XYZ file of C-alpha atoms in Angstrom:
324
model
C 82.766 88.006 166.308
C 81.266 84.936 166.455
C 79.843 82.910 163.266
C 76.843 82.778 165.216
C 75.648 85.761 166.561
C 71.873 85.551 167.574
C 71.205 86.086 170.502
C 73.796 89.388 170.482
C 71.624 90.868 166.663
C 68.602 90.060 169.541
C 69.804 92.025 172.135
C 71.122 94.909 169.657
C 67.612 95.639 168.209
C 66.650 96.036 171.781
C 64.589 92.614 172.294
C 64.407 91.867 176.674
C 64.503 87.871 176.054
C 63.110 85.935 179.047
C 65.014 82.565 179.588
C 63.823 79.495 180.947
C 63.418 78.125 184.840
C 64.744 74.964 186.444
C 64.638 71.610 184.793
C 65.755 69.187 187.812
C 62.730 70.357 189.329
C 60.618 69.842 186.562
C 61.426 66.364 186.098
C 60.865 65.909 189.326
C 57.759 67.040 189.336
C 57.118 64.169 186.146
C 58.466 61.366 188.737
C 62.014 61.328 188.141
C 64.143 60.509 190.883
C 67.909 62.397 190.334
C 69.403 61.993 193.924
C 71.983 60.974 191.566
C 75.433 62.492 190.482
C 74.289 62.814 187.363
C 71.700 64.900 188.285
C 69.059 65.884 185.508
C 71.586 63.956 183.316
C 70.672 61.057 184.717
C 67.325 61.453 182.636
C 69.388 61.251 179.717
C 69.866 58.528 179.935
C 66.832 56.732 181.067
C 63.587 59.151 180.247
C 64.853 61.876 177.395
C 61.299 62.214 176.051
C 60.428 64.101 179.527
C 63.329 66.578 179.049
C 61.467 67.549 175.768
C 58.097 68.046 177.069
C 60.425 69.966 179.895
C 61.212 72.615 177.514
C 58.282 72.821 175.313
C 56.703 73.307 177.926
C 58.961 76.322 179.088
C 58.828 77.353 175.741
C 54.502 77.319 175.832
C 54.820 79.692 179.291
C 57.116 82.377 177.021
C 60.405 81.163 177.383
C 62.522 82.379 174.023
C 65.973 80.816 175.224
C 66.247 77.174 176.606
C 69.356 75.813 178.248
C 69.880 72.119 177.428
C 70.040 69.400 179.977
C 73.967 69.020 179.833
C 75.386 71.146 182.937
C 76.052 67.768 184.335
C 76.805 65.840 181.051
C 80.412 65.031 181.200
C 82.624 62.228 179.549
C 84.502 62.237 183.002
C 81.014 62.196 184.826
C 79.061 59.659 182.913
C 82.401 57.553 183.240
C 81.278 56.866 186.519
C 78.616 54.953 185.694
C 80.845 53.027 182.663
C 79.954 54.738 180.038
C 82.603 55.199 177.141
C 83.005 58.706 176.631
C 82.047 58.415 172.876
C 78.956 57.487 174.005
C 79.159 60.764 176.279
C 79.152 62.692 174.052
C 76.354 61.376 172.022
C 74.674 62.147 175.229
C 75.478 65.739 175.249
C 74.693 66.036 171.742
C 71.181 64.530 172.509
C 70.893 67.049 175.117
C 70.738 69.473 172.111
C 68.626 67.692 169.907
C 65.769 66.742 172.545
C 65.550 71.808 172.828
C 65.590 71.391 169.749
C 63.061 69.401 168.881
C 60.749 70.852 171.163
C 60.864 73.895 170.025
C 60.814 72.767 166.560
C 57.494 71.552 167.831
C 56.248 74.183 169.447
C 57.200 76.393 166.248
C 55.042 74.289 163.986
C 52.123 75.481 166.507
C 53.212 78.878 167.406
C 54.272 80.640 163.666
C 54.378 83.985 164.943
C 56.712 82.945 168.102
C 60.702 83.549 167.212
C 63.239 83.631 167.225
C 63.479 80.784 169.803
C 66.710 80.080 170.723
C 68.906 76.624 172.875
C 71.991 77.428 174.764
C 74.282 74.517 175.369
C 74.301 73.872 179.703
C 78.363 74.089 180.307
C 78.166 73.773 184.499
C 81.053 74.176 186.301
C 84.084 71.923 187.554
C 82.049 72.231 190.639
C 79.162 70.589 189.683
C 80.675 67.287 188.825
C 82.279 67.083 192.002
C 78.274 66.981 192.526
C 79.666 68.641 197.217
C 78.590 71.857 196.536
C 81.428 73.130 195.074
C 79.719 75.677 192.533
C 79.113 77.737 195.316
C 82.574 78.297 197.020
C 84.393 78.374 194.128
C 87.439 76.309 196.204
C 88.829 73.618 193.961
C 92.265 74.088 192.597
C 92.311 73.315 188.958
C 95.181 74.284 186.588
C 94.468 76.212 183.090
C 95.145 73.153 181.046
C 93.164 70.762 183.666
C 89.836 73.491 183.288
C 89.797 73.262 179.372
C 90.723 69.740 179.428
C 87.756 68.888 181.564
C 85.318 71.210 179.143
C 86.553 71.214 176.028
C 84.602 67.523 175.199
C 81.470 69.060 175.947
C 81.546 72.371 174.248
C 83.131 70.892 170.850
C 79.879 68.058 171.258
C 77.326 70.987 171.995
C 78.921 72.920 168.830
C 78.813 70.262 166.589
C 75.403 69.731 167.416
C 74.547 72.879 166.815
C 73.899 74.937 169.968
C 72.956 78.704 169.104
C 75.149 80.464 172.162
C 76.487 77.929 175.197
C 75.377 79.060 178.823
C 78.823 79.141 180.974
C 76.578 79.004 183.854
C 76.707 78.477 187.849
C 81.042 79.631 187.622
C 81.966 80.274 191.435
C 86.388 81.076 190.128
C 87.454 83.397 188.354
C 90.367 80.829 186.851
C 87.957 78.819 185.443
C 85.825 81.488 184.109
C 89.353 82.614 182.365
C 89.559 79.073 180.776
C 86.297 79.172 179.862
C 86.876 82.141 177.390
C 89.582 80.941 175.779
C 87.430 77.856 174.523
C 84.533 79.349 174.009
C 86.946 81.495 171.759
C 88.081 78.521 170.260
C 85.368 77.368 168.761
C 83.854 80.774 167.762
C 80.479 80.387 169.414
C 78.812 83.346 171.408
C 78.544 82.921 174.952
C 76.632 84.172 178.338
C 78.905 84.018 181.420
C 76.966 83.782 184.634
C 78.252 83.332 188.682
C 77.821 82.275 191.790
C 77.927 84.919 194.865
C 79.549 85.012 197.585
C 77.589 88.717 198.527
C 76.170 90.833 196.325
C 79.876 92.215 195.249
C 81.517 89.226 194.506
C 81.385 85.788 193.037
C 81.491 83.036 195.095
C 85.863 82.878 195.003
C 85.300 86.110 196.549
C 86.857 88.164 193.485
C 85.152 91.564 192.995
C 82.448 91.718 190.128
C 84.117 94.344 188.655
C 87.014 91.928 187.854
C 85.020 89.230 186.433
C 83.608 92.151 183.632
C 86.083 94.070 183.016
C 87.727 90.282 181.713
C 84.890 89.162 180.238
C 84.779 92.633 178.041
C 88.342 91.614 176.714
C 86.111 88.695 174.530
C 83.538 89.608 171.470
C 81.857 86.366 171.896
C 80.444 87.280 175.838
C 77.098 88.409 174.655
C 75.817 88.823 178.532
C 77.400 88.876 181.581
C 76.031 88.267 184.762
C 74.463 86.176 187.634
C 72.028 82.381 188.381
C 71.427 80.098 191.175
C 71.475 82.650 193.134
C 69.481 84.065 195.983
C 66.821 86.744 194.854
C 67.913 89.263 197.565
C 71.810 89.387 195.599
C 70.364 90.092 192.328
C 70.186 93.501 192.812
C 72.876 94.149 194.402
C 75.312 92.118 191.846
C 73.277 94.026 188.262
C 73.824 97.203 190.089
C 77.670 96.346 190.662
C 77.818 94.408 187.300
C 75.857 97.798 185.414
C 78.578 100.166 186.501
C 81.582 98.133 185.383
C 80.809 97.168 182.079
C 78.736 97.803 178.891
C 77.869 94.576 178.420
C 74.342 93.243 177.980
C 73.148 91.202 182.109
C 71.625 88.308 182.372
C 69.999 86.852 185.538
C 68.316 84.186 186.309
C 68.165 83.823 190.519
C 66.707 80.196 192.113
C 63.339 81.221 193.686
C 63.831 82.587 196.621
C 63.938 79.247 199.397
C 67.257 78.742 201.782
C 69.206 76.256 199.894
C 71.624 73.574 201.798
C 74.646 72.411 199.602
C 75.408 70.013 202.540
C 72.219 68.699 202.922
C 71.569 68.638 198.868
C 67.506 69.923 200.746
C 66.047 73.172 200.319
C 63.994 75.450 202.853
C 61.841 78.445 203.398
C 64.331 81.088 202.620
C 65.503 83.189 206.250
C 63.831 86.416 206.946
C 65.176 90.052 207.388
C 65.937 89.228 211.053
C 67.427 85.884 210.317
C 63.966 83.762 211.335
C 62.298 81.302 208.398
C 59.392 82.922 206.798
C 57.503 83.236 203.628
C 59.509 85.036 200.909
C 58.174 88.912 200.334
C 58.441 89.006 196.564
C 58.158 86.686 193.694
C 60.619 86.221 190.915
C 58.400 88.266 188.627
C 57.550 90.880 191.127
C 61.438 91.615 191.049
C 62.190 91.029 187.482
C 60.905 94.842 186.902
C 63.769 96.300 188.649
C 66.298 94.275 187.133
C 65.631 94.881 183.964
C 65.420 99.220 185.423
C 69.601 97.863 186.369
C 70.363 96.471 183.266
C 68.977 93.006 182.330
C 67.900 91.648 179.107
C 67.295 88.584 180.327
C 65.832 87.484 182.466
C 64.847 83.611 184.054
C 64.531 81.192 186.687
C 67.073 79.051 188.647
C 66.352 76.038 190.421
C 63.053 75.261 192.195
C 61.570 77.180 189.226
C 58.611 76.330 187.443
C 57.072 77.235 183.867
C 54.468 78.903 185.910
C 56.914 80.700 187.717
C 58.931 81.820 183.689
C 55.017 82.668 182.308
C 54.553 85.267 185.097
C 58.358 86.565 184.335
C 57.677 86.777 180.768
C 54.381 88.537 181.420
C 55.810 91.397 183.340
C 59.644 91.844 180.967
C 57.586 91.692 177.674
C 57.055 89.115 175.539
C 58.721 90.053 171.948
C 57.209 88.464 169.421
C 58.423 87.960 165.610
C 61.625 89.528 166.334
C 63.156 91.535 163.407
C 66.215 91.406 162.681
């Protein structure tokens, strides 16, 4: 078992946990311009105090797990801005420090709400490419290339003291294999969440049953699931995973709007007949059915807000003072 297995212990005693929501959406609400290949990682350079503020807002809304602002924070990405690797890795560590400080400040005022976790975000290689390929999984790298890309960031996150890693928005089985080996190498507990091609397959076409079988072979995987996916794909994906694994499941989809990765814009979700129309069910309204399908961790991804997470926390059930 990983040295730090707090998440697994919380799940073992029956806790159902609320994950935070979109970081970038809230940063934009506070006036940040994220039209940049670094996306939310840009704010680590420019206004890090805003990142801490958003983490605090999500804790106040009822989130029990904060995901760090390291999704797109890689030495390779920062290098394109003329930032050397040492400074880049300090920025990755800063993303952890900001979440930890937000947690500490919130717990100082709310000591009854414990424990709260910090998950270090490990986004896919496709996020570095910034071309929407994290929703296609059509990039081809060898295992060593994937490991060389991800290892420095994982080392920095672990060195900064994350409670676990969130290996998230993964579109391909080959990249997941490399990350599974890396997190085992570092002995850190992790969840693995994937983007989807449909309700039964991840973005590169691999069946979810095959993905689940792979992840089950690694003792440090605390949960498996989906993120950054349309609301309507969550239930079938969870059902497919539940048939294939006994691992706890996680789901933190997008708000329900439709994303165009080419133009990088959001629009109304299509209605059932293909026409544009307002969504009929919200994240919070669906979270109960996801729990029934096996989800033990539920939160939000793109375009979700603290208000959404507060509704999920109320619907999913807040766990206060969990005894381990």
